[in-house]
CSV table of C-alpha atoms in Angstrom, one decimal:
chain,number,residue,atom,x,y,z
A,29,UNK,CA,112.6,-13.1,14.4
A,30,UNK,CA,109.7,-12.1,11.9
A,31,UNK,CA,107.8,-15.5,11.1
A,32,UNK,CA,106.1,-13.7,8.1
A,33,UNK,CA,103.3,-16.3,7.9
A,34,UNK,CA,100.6,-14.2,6.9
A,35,UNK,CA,97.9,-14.7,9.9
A,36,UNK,CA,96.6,-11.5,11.3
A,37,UNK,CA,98.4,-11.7,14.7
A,38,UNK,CA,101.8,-12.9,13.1
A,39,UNK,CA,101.4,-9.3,11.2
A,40,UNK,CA,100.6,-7.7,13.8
A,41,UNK,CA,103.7,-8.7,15.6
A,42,UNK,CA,105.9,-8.4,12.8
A,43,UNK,CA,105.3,-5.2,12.3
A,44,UNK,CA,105.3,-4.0,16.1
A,45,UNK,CA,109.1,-6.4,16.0
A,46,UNK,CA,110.2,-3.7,12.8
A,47,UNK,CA,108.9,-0.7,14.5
A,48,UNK,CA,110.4,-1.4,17.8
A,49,UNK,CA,113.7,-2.5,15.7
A,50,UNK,CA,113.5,0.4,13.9
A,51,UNK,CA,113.2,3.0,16.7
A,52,UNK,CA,116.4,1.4,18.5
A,53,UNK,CA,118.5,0.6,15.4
A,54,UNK,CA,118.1,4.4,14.6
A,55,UNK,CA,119.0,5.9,17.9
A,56,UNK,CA,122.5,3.9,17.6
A,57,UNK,CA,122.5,4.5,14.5
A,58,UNK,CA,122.2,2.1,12.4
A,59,UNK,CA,123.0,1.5,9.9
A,60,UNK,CA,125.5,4.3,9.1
A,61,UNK,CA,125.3,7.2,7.2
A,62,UNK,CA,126.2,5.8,3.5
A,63,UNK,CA,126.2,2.9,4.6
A,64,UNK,CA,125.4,0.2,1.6
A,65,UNK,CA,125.2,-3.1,3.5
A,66,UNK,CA,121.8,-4.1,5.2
A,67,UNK,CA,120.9,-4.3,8.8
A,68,UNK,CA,121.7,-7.4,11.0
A,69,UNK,CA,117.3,-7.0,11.2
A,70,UNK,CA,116.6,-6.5,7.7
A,71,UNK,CA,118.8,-9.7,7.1
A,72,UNK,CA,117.0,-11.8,9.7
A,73,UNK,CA,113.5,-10.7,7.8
A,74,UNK,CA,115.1,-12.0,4.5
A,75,UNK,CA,116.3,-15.6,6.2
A,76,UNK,CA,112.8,-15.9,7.4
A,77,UNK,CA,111.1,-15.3,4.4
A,78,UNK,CA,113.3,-17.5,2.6
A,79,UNK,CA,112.4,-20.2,5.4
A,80,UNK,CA,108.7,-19.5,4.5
A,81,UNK,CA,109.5,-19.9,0.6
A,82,UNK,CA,110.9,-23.0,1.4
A,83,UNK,CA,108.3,-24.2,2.9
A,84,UNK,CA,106.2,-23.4,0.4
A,85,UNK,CA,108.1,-24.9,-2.2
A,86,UNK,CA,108.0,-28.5,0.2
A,87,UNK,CA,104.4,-28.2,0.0
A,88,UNK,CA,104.3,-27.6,-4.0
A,89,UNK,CA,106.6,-30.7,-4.2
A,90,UNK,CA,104.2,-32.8,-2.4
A,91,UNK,CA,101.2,-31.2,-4.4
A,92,UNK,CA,102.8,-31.6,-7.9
A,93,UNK,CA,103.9,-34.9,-7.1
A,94,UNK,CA,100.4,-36.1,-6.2
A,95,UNK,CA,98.9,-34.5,-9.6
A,96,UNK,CA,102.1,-35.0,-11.7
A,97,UNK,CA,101.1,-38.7,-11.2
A,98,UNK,CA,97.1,-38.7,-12.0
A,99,UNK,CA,98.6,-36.5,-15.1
A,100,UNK,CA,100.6,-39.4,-16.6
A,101,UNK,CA,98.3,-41.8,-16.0
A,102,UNK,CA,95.7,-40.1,-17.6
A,103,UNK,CA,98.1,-39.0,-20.3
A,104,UNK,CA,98.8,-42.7,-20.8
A,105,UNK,CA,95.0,-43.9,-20.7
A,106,UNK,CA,94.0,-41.5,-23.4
A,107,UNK,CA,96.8,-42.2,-25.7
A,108,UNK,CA,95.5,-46.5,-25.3
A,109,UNK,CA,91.9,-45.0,-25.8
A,110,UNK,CA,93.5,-43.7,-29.3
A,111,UNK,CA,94.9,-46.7,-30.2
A,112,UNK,CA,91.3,-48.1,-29.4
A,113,UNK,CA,89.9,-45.4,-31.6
A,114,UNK,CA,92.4,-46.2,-34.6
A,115,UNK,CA,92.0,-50.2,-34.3
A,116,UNK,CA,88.1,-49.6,-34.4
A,117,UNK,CA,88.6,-47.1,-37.6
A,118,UNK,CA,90.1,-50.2,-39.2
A,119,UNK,CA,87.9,-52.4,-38.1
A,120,UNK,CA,85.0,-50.6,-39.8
A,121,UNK,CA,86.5,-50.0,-43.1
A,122,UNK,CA,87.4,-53.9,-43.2
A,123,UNK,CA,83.4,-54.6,-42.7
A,124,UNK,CA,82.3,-52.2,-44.8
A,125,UNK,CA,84.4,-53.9,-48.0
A,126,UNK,CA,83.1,-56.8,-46.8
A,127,UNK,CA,79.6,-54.8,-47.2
A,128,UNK,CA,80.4,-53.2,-50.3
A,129,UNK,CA,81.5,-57.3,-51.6
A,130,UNK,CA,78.1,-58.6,-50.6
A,131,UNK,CA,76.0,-56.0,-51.3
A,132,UNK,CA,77.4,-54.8,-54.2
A,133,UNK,CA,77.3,-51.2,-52.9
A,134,UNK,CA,78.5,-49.4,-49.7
A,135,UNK,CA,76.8,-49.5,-46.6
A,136,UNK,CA,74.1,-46.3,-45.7
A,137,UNK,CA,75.1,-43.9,-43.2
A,138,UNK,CA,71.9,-45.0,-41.2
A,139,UNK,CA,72.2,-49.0,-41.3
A,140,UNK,CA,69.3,-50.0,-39.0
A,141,UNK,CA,69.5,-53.0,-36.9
A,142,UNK,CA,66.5,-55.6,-36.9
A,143,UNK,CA,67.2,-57.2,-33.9
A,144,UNK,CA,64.8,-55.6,-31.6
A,145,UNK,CA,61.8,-56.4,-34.0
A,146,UNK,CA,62.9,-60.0,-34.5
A,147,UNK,CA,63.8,-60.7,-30.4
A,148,UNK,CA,59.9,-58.7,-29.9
A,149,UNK,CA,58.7,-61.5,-32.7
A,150,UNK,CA,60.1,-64.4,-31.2
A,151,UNK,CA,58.6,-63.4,-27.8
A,152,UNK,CA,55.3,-63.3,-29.2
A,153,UNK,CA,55.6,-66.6,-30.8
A,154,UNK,CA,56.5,-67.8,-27.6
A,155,UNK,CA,53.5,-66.4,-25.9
A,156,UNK,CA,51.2,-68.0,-28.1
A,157,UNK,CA,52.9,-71.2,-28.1
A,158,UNK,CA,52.0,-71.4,-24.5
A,159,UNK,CA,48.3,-71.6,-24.1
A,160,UNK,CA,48.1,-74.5,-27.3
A,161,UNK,CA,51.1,-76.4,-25.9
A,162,UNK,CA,49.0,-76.5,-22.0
A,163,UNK,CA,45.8,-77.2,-23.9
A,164,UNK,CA,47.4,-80.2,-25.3
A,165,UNK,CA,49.8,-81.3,-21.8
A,166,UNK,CA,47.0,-80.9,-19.5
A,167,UNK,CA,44.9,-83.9,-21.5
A,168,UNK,CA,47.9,-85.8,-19.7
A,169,UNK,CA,46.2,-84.9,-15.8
A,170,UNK,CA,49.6,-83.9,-14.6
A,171,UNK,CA,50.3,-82.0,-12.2
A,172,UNK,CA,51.1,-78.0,-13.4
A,173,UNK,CA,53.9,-77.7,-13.0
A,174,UNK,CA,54.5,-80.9,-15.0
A,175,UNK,CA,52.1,-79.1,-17.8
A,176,UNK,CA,54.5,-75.9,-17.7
A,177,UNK,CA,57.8,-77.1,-17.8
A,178,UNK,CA,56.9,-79.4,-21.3
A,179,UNK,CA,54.8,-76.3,-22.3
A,180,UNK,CA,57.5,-74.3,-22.1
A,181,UNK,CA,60.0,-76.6,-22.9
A,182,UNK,CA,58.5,-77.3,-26.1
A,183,UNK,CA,58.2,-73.4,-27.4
A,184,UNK,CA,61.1,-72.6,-26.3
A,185,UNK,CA,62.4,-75.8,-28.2
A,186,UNK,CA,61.2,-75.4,-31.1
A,187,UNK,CA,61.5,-71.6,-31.7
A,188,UNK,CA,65.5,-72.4,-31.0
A,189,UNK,CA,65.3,-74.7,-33.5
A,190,UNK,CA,64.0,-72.2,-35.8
A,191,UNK,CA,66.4,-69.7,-35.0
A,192,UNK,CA,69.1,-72.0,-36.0
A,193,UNK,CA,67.9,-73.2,-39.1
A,194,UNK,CA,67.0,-69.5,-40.2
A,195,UNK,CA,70.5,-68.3,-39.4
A,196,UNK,CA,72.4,-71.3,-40.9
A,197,UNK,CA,70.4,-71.1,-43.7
A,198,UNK,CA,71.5,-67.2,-44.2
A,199,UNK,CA,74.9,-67.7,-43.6
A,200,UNK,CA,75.2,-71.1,-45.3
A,201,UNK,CA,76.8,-74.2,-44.4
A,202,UNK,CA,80.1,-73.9,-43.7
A,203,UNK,CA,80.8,-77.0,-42.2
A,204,UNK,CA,79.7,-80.8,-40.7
A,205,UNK,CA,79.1,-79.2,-37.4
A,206,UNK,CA,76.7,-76.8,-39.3
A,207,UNK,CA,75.3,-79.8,-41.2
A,208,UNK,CA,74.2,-81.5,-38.3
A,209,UNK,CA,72.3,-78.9,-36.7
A,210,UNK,CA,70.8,-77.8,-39.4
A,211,UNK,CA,69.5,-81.7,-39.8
A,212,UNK,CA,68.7,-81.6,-36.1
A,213,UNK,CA,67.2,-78.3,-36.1
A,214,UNK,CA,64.4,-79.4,-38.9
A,215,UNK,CA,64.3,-83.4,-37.7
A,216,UNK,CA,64.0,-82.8,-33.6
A,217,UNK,CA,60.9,-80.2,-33.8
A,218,UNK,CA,59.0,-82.5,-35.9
A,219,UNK,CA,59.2,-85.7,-34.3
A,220,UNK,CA,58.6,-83.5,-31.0
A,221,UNK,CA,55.3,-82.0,-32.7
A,222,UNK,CA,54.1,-85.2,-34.5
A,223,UNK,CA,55.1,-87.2,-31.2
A,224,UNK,CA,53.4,-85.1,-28.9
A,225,UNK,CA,50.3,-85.0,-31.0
A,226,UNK,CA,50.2,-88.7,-31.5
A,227,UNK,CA,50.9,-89.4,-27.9
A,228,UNK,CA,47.8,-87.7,-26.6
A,229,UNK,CA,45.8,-89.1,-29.5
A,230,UNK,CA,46.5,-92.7,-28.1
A,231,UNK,CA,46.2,-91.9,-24.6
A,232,UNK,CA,42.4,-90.4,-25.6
A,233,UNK,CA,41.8,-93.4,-27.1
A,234,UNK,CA,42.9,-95.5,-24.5
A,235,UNK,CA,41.2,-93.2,-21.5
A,236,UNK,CA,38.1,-91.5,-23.2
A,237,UNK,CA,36.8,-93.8,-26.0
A,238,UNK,CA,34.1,-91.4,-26.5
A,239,UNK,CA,36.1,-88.2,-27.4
A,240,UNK,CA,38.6,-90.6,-29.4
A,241,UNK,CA,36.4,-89.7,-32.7
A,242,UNK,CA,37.9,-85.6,-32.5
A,243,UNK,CA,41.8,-86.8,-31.6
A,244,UNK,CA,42.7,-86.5,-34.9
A,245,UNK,CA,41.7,-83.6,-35.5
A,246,UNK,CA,42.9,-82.1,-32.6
A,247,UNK,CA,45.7,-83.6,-33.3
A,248,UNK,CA,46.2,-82.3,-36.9
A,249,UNK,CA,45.8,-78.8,-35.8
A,250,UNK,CA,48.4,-78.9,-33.0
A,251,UNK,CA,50.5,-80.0,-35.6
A,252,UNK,CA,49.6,-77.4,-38.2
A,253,UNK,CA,49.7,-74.7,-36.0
A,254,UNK,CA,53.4,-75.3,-34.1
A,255,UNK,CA,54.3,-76.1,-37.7
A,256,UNK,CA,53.0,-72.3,-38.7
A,257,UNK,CA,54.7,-70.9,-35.6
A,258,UNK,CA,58.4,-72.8,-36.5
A,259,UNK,CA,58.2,-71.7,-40.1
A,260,UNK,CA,57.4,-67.8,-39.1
A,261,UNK,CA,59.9,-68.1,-37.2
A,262,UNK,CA,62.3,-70.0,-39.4
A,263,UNK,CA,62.0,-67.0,-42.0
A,264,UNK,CA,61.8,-64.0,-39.7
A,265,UNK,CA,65.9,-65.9,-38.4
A,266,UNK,CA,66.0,-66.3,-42.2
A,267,UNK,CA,65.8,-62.3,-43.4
A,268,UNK,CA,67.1,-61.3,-39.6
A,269,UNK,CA,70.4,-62.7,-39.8
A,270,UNK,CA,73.0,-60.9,-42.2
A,271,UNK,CA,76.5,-61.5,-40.9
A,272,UNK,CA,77.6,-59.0,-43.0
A,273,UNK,CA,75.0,-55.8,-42.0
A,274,UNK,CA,75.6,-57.4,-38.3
A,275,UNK,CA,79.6,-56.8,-38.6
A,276,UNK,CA,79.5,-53.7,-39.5
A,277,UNK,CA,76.7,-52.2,-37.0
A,278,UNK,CA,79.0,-54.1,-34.3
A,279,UNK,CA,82.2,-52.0,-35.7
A,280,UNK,CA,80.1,-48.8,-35.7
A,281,UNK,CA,79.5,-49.4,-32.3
A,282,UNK,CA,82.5,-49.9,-31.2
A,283,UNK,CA,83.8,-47.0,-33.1
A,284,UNK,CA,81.4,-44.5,-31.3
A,285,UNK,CA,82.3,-46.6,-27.6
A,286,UNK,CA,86.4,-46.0,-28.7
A,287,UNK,CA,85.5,-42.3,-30.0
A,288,UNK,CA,83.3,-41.6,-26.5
A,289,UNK,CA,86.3,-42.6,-24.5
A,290,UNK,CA,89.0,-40.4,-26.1
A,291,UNK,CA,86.8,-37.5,-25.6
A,292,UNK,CA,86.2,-39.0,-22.0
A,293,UNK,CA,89.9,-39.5,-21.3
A,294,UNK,CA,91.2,-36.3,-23.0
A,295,UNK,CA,88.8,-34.5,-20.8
A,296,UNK,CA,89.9,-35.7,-17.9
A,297,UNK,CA,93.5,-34.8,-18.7
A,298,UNK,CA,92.6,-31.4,-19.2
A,299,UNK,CA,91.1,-31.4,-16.3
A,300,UNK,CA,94.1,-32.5,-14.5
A,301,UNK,CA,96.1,-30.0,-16.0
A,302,UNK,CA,93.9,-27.0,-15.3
A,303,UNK,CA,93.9,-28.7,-11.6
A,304,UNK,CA,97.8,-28.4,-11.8
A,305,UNK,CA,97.9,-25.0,-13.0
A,306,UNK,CA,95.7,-23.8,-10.4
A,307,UNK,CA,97.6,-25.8,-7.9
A,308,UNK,CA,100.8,-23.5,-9.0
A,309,UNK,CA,99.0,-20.5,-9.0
A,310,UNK,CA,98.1,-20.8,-4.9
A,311,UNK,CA,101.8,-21.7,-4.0
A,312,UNK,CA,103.3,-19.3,-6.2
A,313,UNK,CA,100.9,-16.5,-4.5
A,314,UNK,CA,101.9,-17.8,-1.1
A,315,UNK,CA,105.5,-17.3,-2.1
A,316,UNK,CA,105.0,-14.0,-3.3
A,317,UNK,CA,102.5,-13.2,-0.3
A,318,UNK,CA,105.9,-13.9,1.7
A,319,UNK,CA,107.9,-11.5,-0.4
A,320,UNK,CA,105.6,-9.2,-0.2
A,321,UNK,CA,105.4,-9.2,3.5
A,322,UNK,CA,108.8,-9.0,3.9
A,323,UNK,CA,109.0,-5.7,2.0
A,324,UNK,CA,106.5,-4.3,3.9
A,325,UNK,CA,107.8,-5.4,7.4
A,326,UNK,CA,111.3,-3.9,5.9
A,327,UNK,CA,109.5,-0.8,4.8
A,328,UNK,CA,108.1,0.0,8.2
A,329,UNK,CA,111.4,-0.8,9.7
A,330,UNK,CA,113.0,1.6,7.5
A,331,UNK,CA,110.4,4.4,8.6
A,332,UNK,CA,111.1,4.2,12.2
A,333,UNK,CA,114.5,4.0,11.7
A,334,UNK,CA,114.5,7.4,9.5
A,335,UNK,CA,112.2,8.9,12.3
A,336,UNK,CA,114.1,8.4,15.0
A,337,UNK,CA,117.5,9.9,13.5
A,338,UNK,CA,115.2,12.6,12.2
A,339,UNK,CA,117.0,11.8,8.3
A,340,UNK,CA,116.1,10.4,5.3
A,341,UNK,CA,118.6,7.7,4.3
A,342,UNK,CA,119.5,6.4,0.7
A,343,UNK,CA,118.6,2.6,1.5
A,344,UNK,CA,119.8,-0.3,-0.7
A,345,UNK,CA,117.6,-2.5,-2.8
A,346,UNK,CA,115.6,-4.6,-0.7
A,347,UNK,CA,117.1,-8.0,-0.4
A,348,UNK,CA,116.2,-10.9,-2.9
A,349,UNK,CA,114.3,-13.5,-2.0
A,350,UNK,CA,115.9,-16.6,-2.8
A,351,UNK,CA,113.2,-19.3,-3.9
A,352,UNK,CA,112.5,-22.5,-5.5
A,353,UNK,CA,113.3,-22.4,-9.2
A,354,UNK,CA,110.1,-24.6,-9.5
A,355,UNK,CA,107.7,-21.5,-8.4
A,356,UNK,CA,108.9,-19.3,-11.0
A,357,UNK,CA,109.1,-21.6,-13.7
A,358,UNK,CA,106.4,-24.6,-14.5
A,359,UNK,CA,108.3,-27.4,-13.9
A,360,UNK,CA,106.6,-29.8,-16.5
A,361,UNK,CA,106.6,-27.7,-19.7
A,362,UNK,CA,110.0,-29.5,-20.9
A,363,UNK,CA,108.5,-32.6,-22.2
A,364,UNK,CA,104.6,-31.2,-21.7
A,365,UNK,CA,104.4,-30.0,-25.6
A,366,UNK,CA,106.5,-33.7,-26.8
A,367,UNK,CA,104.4,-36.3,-24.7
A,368,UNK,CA,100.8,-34.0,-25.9
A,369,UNK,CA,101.9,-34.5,-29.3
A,370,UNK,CA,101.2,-38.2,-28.7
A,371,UNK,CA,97.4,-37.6,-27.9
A,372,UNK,CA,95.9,-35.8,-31.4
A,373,UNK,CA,92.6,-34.2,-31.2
A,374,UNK,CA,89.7,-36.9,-32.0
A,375,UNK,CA,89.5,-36.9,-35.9
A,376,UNK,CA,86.3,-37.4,-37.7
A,377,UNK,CA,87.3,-40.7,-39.3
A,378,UNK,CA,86.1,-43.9,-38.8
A,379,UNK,CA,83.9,-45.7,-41.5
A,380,UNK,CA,83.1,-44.4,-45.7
A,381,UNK,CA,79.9,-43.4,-45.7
């Protein structure tokens, strides 16, 4: 039986099979003169190439399966990334009222956020605190490591302190809790500064007399200086912090994250879907690669026949090949145009300018 696979030896055998068929059917002969029905061979090359087909069509079943799956999924993905999208479109227009209620006018296409220049500020005011805070530890003789934890502890103190009061102080007081912390906030760093500086005036004047005369000054500029440092920083928190501007550069942002992954997900369905056509492009040419080798093995059959009984013969049409429906028509186009209608092409929404 022809196994119409379409290696080089399988042809090669196939064909010698319908030549040597063809050469004994037509010394018989057979079939008849007139004769309309096909050969008992040319029927057994049909069943085998419909065996092929079918085993074709397995393996498209297997391999539509296996993308039909990733396709939903994506398909599903992209349509929660629009939703995303269309919640953050909302979003934006409800900070920009806000904007346009604070401000008195609607936000600029090009809102620039401060952030970075305050957080670069704040780093340098803690740099500097660090060399007058160890100056004033290490009159203590503790150990360093003693000296750089209160050093430290002390900037980072009272910049935090600053950064509260500034932003309170923006956004108002709301509340007690607020209240409080705004009390604490101004109270803590000055009994910290005026503490510190009066503790190491007494311990001078307890354990170097003769440099007691210069402990007040010394201590008058440690307290002017962290002083100058708190209120810098108080006032840079002050004009930093805008709750409003700050809501809607978040929104914006997420805006262009949902935006970024529509266009991410939609690509990847595409993707998928070019993957899938190409996917039922190779079976449906191995299917036809089958029919086609069938008509040839049947055409070379029919030769040798017609030589040997030295006559031409009025042959019938050559025998349909009975495949999967799936291979001839794309089995997801029935709901493919509905369920895409669900995914829109990204819009250029999002935010009034």
């Amino acid at each position: 039986m022809p196994t119409l696979n379409g290696s080089a030896f399988a042809r090669w055998r196939d064909e010698s099979e319908a030549k040597h068929h063809g050469v004994l059917d037509g010394g018989i002969p057979i079939p008849t003169t007139g004769d309309r029905e096909h050969p008992r061979y040319v029927i057994e090359i049909k069943n085998a190439a419909i065996a092929q087909v079918r085993i074709v069509c397995q393996k498209w079943h297997r391999v539509y399966g296996k993308i039909q799956k990733q396709v939903d999924t994506s398909r599903r993905e992209a349509n929660d990334a629009v939703e995303r999208r269309t919640r953050a479109e909302q979003e934006l227009d409800e900070e920009q009222d806000k904007y346009i209620i604070a401000h008195g006018e609607p936000p600029s296409g090009s809102i620039r956020s401060p952030w970075a220049g305050y957080r670069a500020l704040m780093f340098f005011l803690f740099l500097c605190e660090l060399p007058l805070n160890a100056v004033v530890f290490r009159t203590f003789q503790e150990s360093e490591v003693f000296t750089f934890l209160f050093t430290v502890g002390l900037a980072i103190l009272l910049l935090y302190c600053a950064h509260i009061l500034g932003a309170f102080c923006k956004e108002g007081i709301r509340n007690r809790t607020r209240l409080v912390f705004t009390v604490l906030s101004v109270v803590v760093p000055l009994c910290v500064i005026i503490g510190v500086a009066y503790w190491r005036k007494i311990y001078i004047e307890q354990n170097a007399p003769e440099a007691a005369q210069g402990a007040g000054v010394v201590m008058v500029f440690f307290f002017g200086v962290n002083a100058l440092f708190y209120l810098v920083a108080t006032v840079a928190s002050f004009r930093t912090h805008d709750e409003v501007r700050d809501g809607v550069l978040h929104a914006q942002r997420n805006l262009q994250r949902a935006r970024t992954a529509v266009l991410r997900a939609q690509k990847t369905l595409e993707c998928l879907k070019i993957e899938r056509e190409a996917a039922f492009a190779l079976v449906g040419a191995q299917a036809l690669q089958v029919t086609d080798a069938s008509r040839r093995v049947i055409e070379i059959y029919r030769k040798h026949n017609e030589w040997t009984r030295r006559e031409s013969l009025t042959w019938p049409d050559y025998p349909s090949i009975e495949s999967c429906p799936e291979l001839i028509t794309r089995p997801w186009l029935a709901h493919e145009e509905e369920r895409d209608s669900s995914v829109p092409t990204p819009t250029v929404r999002g935010g009034r300018s």
